[in-house]
Amino acid sequence: MMKLISYRTGILSLVLLICLIPASGCGVMNDKPAAESLSLVLAGMDGSDGVSFEGEAALLIGGKTVPESSLYYGGKVADHNKVSLYSLLPDGSQPDTAAESAPHHLEQGSGNVPVYYTRLVKEDGEWKAQQAAPALQESNPLEALNPLRQLEELEGLQKTVTEEAGSARGTRVLRIELTPEEARSQLSAELEQEMQAIRPDDQGAAGTAAGKPAKEQEARAALWEQKQAELQQRLKQASIRTVYYLKVDPKRNLPARLTWNRTATYPGKTGEVTEETYITRVDFYGYQ
């Protein structure tokens, strides 16, 4: 059976996990509209030669963290358009792994902790893995956590940008909330990308070569179609809210921390309301 643990979408995560295994605002900051300040910060990031970062991501359901969804990661940006990312242990150390020798890899580290590594390069306006990923049963979540891509996307999204009230002295925090329509569209596109990545039809040739019976392939395809339909139905019923918080280094006008909260609420099968919140946080340091 296919296996998928979604680190970036949240909605219907448990259904997939179980069944696929057997407009700007008016805030003012430093005498500039908040939306204008956001553009200046993003432009400053574009002009940086490189930066290091560390972050974490997790999915909460009903306020409780889904253990297998927690991921700690780090990485570096070089030459404006090259990003390397690798998984970290909760204490910030790297697991013992040979992943450094491969551009896109997954293996088991110490304590059965999955070890991920990937290198991305921006070509023709799109972020791509520098080499094709090996055939893995699990998708590599790091590509979706590329902080440069996350920052770049903010510029074109329909949103309201304001200054976060009550920021500590000497800090500047921008609050960026997507419109409901944009939040839904963003999530829908991400879900579609993930579902297409695990579509059995795309692996049919490989399955036949591996000697898998045609009936098994048909069963996998039927299961995928069923879950795709359930996913789309759940998405239609869901209320999506997506908010980013961008902490700005006031001296250099560059990103210091980006936090992304996406909350999806939808009715469960027995009528109760389910709330899922996907959270990522990434800190930037060592600008060049």
Coordinates of C-alpha atoms in Angstrom, one line a residue:
M1 CA 0.0 0.0 0.0
M2 CA 1.0 3.6 -0.6
K3 CA 2.3 5.6 2.4
L4 CA 1.8 9.3 2.9
I5 CA 2.5 11.5 5.9
S6 CA 1.6 15.0 5.0
Y7 CA 3.8 17.6 6.6
R8 CA 2.3 20.6 4.8
T9 CA -1.3 20.2 4.1
G10 CA -3.0 19.0 7.2
I11 CA -6.6 18.6 6.0
L12 CA -7.7 15.0 5.8
S13 CA -4.2 14.0 6.9
L14 CA -5.4 11.1 9.1
V15 CA -7.7 9.7 6.5
L16 CA -4.9 9.7 4.0
L17 CA -2.5 8.3 6.6
I18 CA -4.8 5.5 7.6
C19 CA -6.3 4.7 4.2
L20 CA -3.2 5.0 2.0
I21 CA -1.2 2.6 4.3
P22 CA -2.6 -1.5 4.3
A23 CA -5.6 43.0 -1.4
S24 CA -3.3 44.4 1.2
G25 CA -4.0 46.0 4.6
C26 CA -3.7 49.4 6.1
G27 CA -1.3 48.9 9.0
V28 CA 1.6 51.3 9.2
M29 CA 5.1 50.4 10.3
N30 CA 8.0 52.9 10.4
D31 CA 5.8 55.4 8.5
K32 CA 5.3 53.0 5.7
P33 CA 2.2 50.9 4.9
A34 CA 2.7 47.3 6.1
A35 CA 2.3 45.9 2.6
E36 CA 5.0 48.2 1.3
S37 CA 7.3 47.1 4.1
L38 CA 6.7 43.5 3.2
S39 CA 7.7 44.2 -0.4
L40 CA 10.9 45.9 0.8
V41 CA 11.8 43.0 3.1
L42 CA 11.2 40.4 0.4
A43 CA 13.3 42.5 -2.0
G44 CA 16.1 42.6 0.6
M45 CA 16.0 38.8 0.8
D46 CA 16.3 38.6 -2.9
G47 CA 19.5 40.7 -2.8
S48 CA 21.2 38.5 -0.2
D49 CA 23.9 36.1 -1.5
G50 CA 23.1 33.5 1.2
V51 CA 21.7 32.7 4.6
S52 CA 21.4 29.8 7.0
F53 CA 18.2 28.7 8.6
E54 CA 16.6 26.2 11.0
G55 CA 13.0 25.4 11.5
E56 CA 10.3 23.0 12.5
A57 CA 6.9 21.8 11.3
A58 CA 4.1 19.9 12.9
L59 CA 0.4 19.1 12.5
L60 CA -2.0 19.5 15.4
I61 CA -5.4 17.8 15.5
G62 CA -7.8 19.0 18.2
G63 CA -4.9 20.9 19.7
K64 CA -2.7 17.8 20.0
T65 CA 0.4 17.2 17.9
V66 CA 0.4 14.2 15.6
P67 CA 3.7 12.6 16.6
E68 CA 4.7 11.4 13.2
S69 CA 4.1 14.8 11.7
S70 CA 6.9 16.6 13.7
L71 CA 9.9 17.5 11.6
Y72 CA 13.0 19.6 12.5
Y73 CA 15.2 20.8 9.7
G74 CA 18.0 23.1 8.7
G75 CA 19.7 24.4 5.6
K76 CA 21.5 27.0 3.6
V77 CA 20.8 29.4 0.7
A78 CA 23.7 30.1 -1.7
D79 CA 24.0 32.2 -4.8
H80 CA 20.4 33.5 -4.5
N81 CA 18.9 30.4 -6.2
K82 CA 20.4 27.3 -4.5
V83 CA 18.9 25.8 -1.4
S84 CA 20.0 22.7 0.6
L85 CA 17.8 21.3 3.3
Y86 CA 18.3 18.4 5.8
S87 CA 16.4 17.0 8.7
L88 CA 17.6 17.6 12.3
L89 CA 16.9 15.9 15.6
P90 CA 14.8 17.9 18.2
D91 CA 18.0 19.0 19.9
G92 CA 19.2 20.6 16.6
S93 CA 21.8 18.0 15.9
Q94 CA 22.0 16.0 12.6
P95 CA 21.3 12.3 12.7
D96 CA 24.0 9.9 11.7
T97 CA 23.4 9.4 8.0
A98 CA 25.0 9.0 4.6
A99 CA 22.4 11.4 3.2
E100 CA 25.0 14.1 2.5
S101 CA 26.2 12.0 -0.4
A102 CA 22.9 12.1 -2.2
P103 CA 20.9 15.1 -3.3
H104 CA 17.5 13.8 -2.5
H105 CA 17.4 10.9 0.0
L106 CA 15.5 9.3 2.8
E107 CA 16.8 6.6 5.1
Q108 CA 16.3 5.6 8.8
G109 CA 18.6 7.4 11.2
S110 CA 19.2 6.6 14.9
G111 CA 16.1 5.7 16.8
N112 CA 14.2 5.0 13.6
V113 CA 14.0 8.8 12.9
P114 CA 13.6 9.4 9.1
V115 CA 16.5 11.2 7.6
Y116 CA 15.8 13.6 4.8
Y117 CA 18.1 15.6 2.6
T118 CA 17.5 17.5 -0.6
R119 CA 19.2 20.2 -2.8
L120 CA 17.0 22.5 -4.9
V121 CA 17.8 25.0 -7.6
K122 CA 15.6 27.7 -9.1
E123 CA 15.4 27.3 -12.9
D124 CA 13.0 29.2 -15.2
G125 CA 11.2 30.6 -12.1
E126 CA 10.5 27.1 -10.6
W127 CA 12.3 25.3 -7.7
K128 CA 13.5 21.9 -8.8
A129 CA 15.5 19.1 -7.3
Q130 CA 19.0 19.1 -8.9
Q131 CA 18.7 15.4 -9.6
A132 CA 15.8 13.0 -9.9
A133 CA 14.7 11.6 -6.6
P134 CA 15.1 7.8 -6.1
A135 CA 12.0 5.6 -6.0
L136 CA 10.9 5.9 -2.4
Q137 CA 7.6 4.9 -0.8
E138 CA 7.5 8.1 1.2
S139 CA 7.6 11.6 -0.2
N140 CA 10.4 13.9 0.9
P141 CA 8.7 16.7 2.9
L142 CA 11.6 19.1 2.7
E143 CA 10.9 20.5 -0.8
A144 CA 7.7 22.0 0.6
L145 CA 9.6 23.6 3.4
N146 CA 11.9 25.6 1.2
P147 CA 11.8 29.0 3.0
L148 CA 12.8 30.9 -0.1
R149 CA 9.8 29.6 -2.0
Q150 CA 7.5 30.4 1.0
L151 CA 8.7 34.0 1.1
E152 CA 8.5 34.4 -2.7
E153 CA 4.9 33.2 -2.7
L154 CA 3.9 35.9 -0.2
E155 CA 4.3 38.6 -2.8
G156 CA 1.7 37.3 -5.2
L157 CA -0.9 35.9 -2.8
Q158 CA -4.2 37.8 -2.1
K159 CA -3.8 38.9 1.5
T160 CA -4.1 41.5 4.2
V161 CA -0.8 42.8 5.6
T162 CA -0.7 44.7 9.0
E163 CA 1.8 45.3 11.7
E164 CA 1.4 42.9 14.6
A165 CA 0.4 44.9 17.7
G166 CA 2.3 44.5 20.9
S167 CA 5.6 43.6 19.3
A168 CA 8.6 43.7 21.7
R169 CA 10.7 46.9 21.6
G170 CA 13.2 46.8 18.8
T171 CA 11.3 44.1 16.8
R172 CA 9.0 44.4 13.9
V173 CA 6.4 41.7 13.0
L174 CA 4.2 41.7 10.0
R175 CA 1.0 39.8 10.1
I176 CA 0.0 38.4 6.7
E177 CA -3.5 36.8 6.4
L178 CA -4.6 35.2 3.2
T179 CA -8.1 35.9 1.9
P180 CA -10.4 32.8 2.5
E181 CA -10.5 32.2 -1.3
E182 CA -6.7 32.3 -1.5
A183 CA -6.2 30.1 1.5
R184 CA -8.5 27.5 0.0
S185 CA -6.9 27.8 -3.4
Q186 CA -3.4 27.4 -1.9
L187 CA -4.3 24.3 0.0
S188 CA -6.2 22.8 -2.9
A189 CA -3.1 23.1 -5.2
E190 CA -0.8 21.6 -2.6
L191 CA -3.2 18.6 -2.0
E192 CA -3.5 18.0 -5.7
Q193 CA 0.3 18.0 -6.1
E194 CA 0.7 15.5 -3.3
M195 CA -2.1 13.2 -4.5
Q196 CA -0.7 13.2 -8.1
A197 CA 2.8 12.4 -6.7
I198 CA 1.4 9.1 -5.2
R199 CA -1.0 8.2 -8.0
P200 CA -0.6 4.5 -8.7
D201 CA -1.1 4.9 -12.4
D202 CA 2.1 6.9 -12.6
Q203 CA 3.9 3.9 -11.1
G204 CA 2.1 1.3 -13.2
A205 CA 5.1 0.5 -15.4
A206 CA 7.4 0.1 -12.4
G207 CA 4.8 -2.1 -10.7
T208 CA 4.5 -4.4 -13.7
A209 CA 8.3 -4.6 -14.0
A210 CA 8.4 -5.6 -10.3
G211 CA 6.0 -8.4 -11.1
K212 CA 3.0 -7.0 -9.3
P213 CA -0.3 -8.6 -10.5
A214 CA -2.6 -6.5 -12.6
K215 CA -5.4 -6.9 -10.0
E216 CA -3.2 -5.4 -7.4
Q217 CA -2.5 -2.4 -9.6
E218 CA -6.2 -2.0 -10.3
A219 CA -7.0 -2.2 -6.5
R220 CA -4.4 0.5 -5.8
A221 CA -5.8 2.7 -8.5
A222 CA -9.4 2.3 -7.2
L223 CA -8.3 3.1 -3.7
W224 CA -6.5 6.3 -4.9
E225 CA -9.7 7.4 -6.8
Q226 CA -11.8 6.8 -3.8
K227 CA -9.5 8.8 -1.5
Q228 CA -9.2 11.6 -4.1
A229 CA -13.0 11.9 -4.2
E230 CA -13.2 11.9 -0.3
L231 CA -10.4 14.5 -0.2
Q232 CA -12.2 16.9 -2.6
Q233 CA -15.5 16.5 -0.7
R234 CA -13.8 17.2 2.6
L235 CA -12.1 20.2 1.1
K236 CA -15.4 21.7 -0.1
Q237 CA -16.8 21.4 3.4
A238 CA -13.8 22.9 5.2
S239 CA -13.2 26.4 6.4
I240 CA -9.5 27.4 5.8
R241 CA -7.6 30.2 7.6
T242 CA -4.0 30.9 6.8
V243 CA -1.9 33.4 8.6
Y244 CA 1.9 34.2 8.3
Y245 CA 4.0 36.2 10.8
L246 CA 7.2 37.7 9.5
K247 CA 9.6 38.9 12.1
V248 CA 12.0 41.5 10.5
D249 CA 15.6 42.3 11.5
P250 CA 15.1 46.1 12.0
K251 CA 18.8 46.9 11.3
R252 CA 19.0 45.2 7.9
N253 CA 15.3 45.0 7.0
L254 CA 15.7 41.3 6.3
P255 CA 13.6 38.3 7.5
A256 CA 14.5 37.0 10.9
R257 CA 11.7 34.5 11.4
L258 CA 8.8 33.3 9.3
T259 CA 5.9 31.5 11.1
W260 CA 3.0 29.9 9.0
N261 CA -0.3 28.8 10.6
R262 CA -3.0 27.1 8.6
T263 CA -6.1 26.0 10.3
A264 CA -8.8 23.8 8.7
T265 CA -12.1 23.0 10.3
Y266 CA -14.6 20.6 8.9
P267 CA -17.5 18.3 10.0
G268 CA -16.5 14.8 10.8
K269 CA -18.4 11.6 9.9
T270 CA -20.4 11.7 13.1
G271 CA -21.2 15.4 12.9
E272 CA -18.5 16.7 15.3
V273 CA -16.2 19.5 14.1
T274 CA -12.6 18.6 13.5
E275 CA -9.9 21.2 13.7
E276 CA -6.4 20.7 12.1
T277 CA -3.6 23.2 12.4
Y278 CA -0.4 23.0 10.4
I279 CA 2.4 25.1 11.8
T280 CA 5.9 25.8 10.5
R281 CA 8.5 28.2 11.9
V282 CA 11.9 29.0 10.4
D283 CA 14.6 31.2 11.8
F284 CA 17.2 32.9 9.5
Y285 CA 20.7 33.8 10.5
G286 CA 24.2 34.4 9.1
Y287 CA 23.2 36.6 6.1
Q288 CA 26.0 37.1 3.5

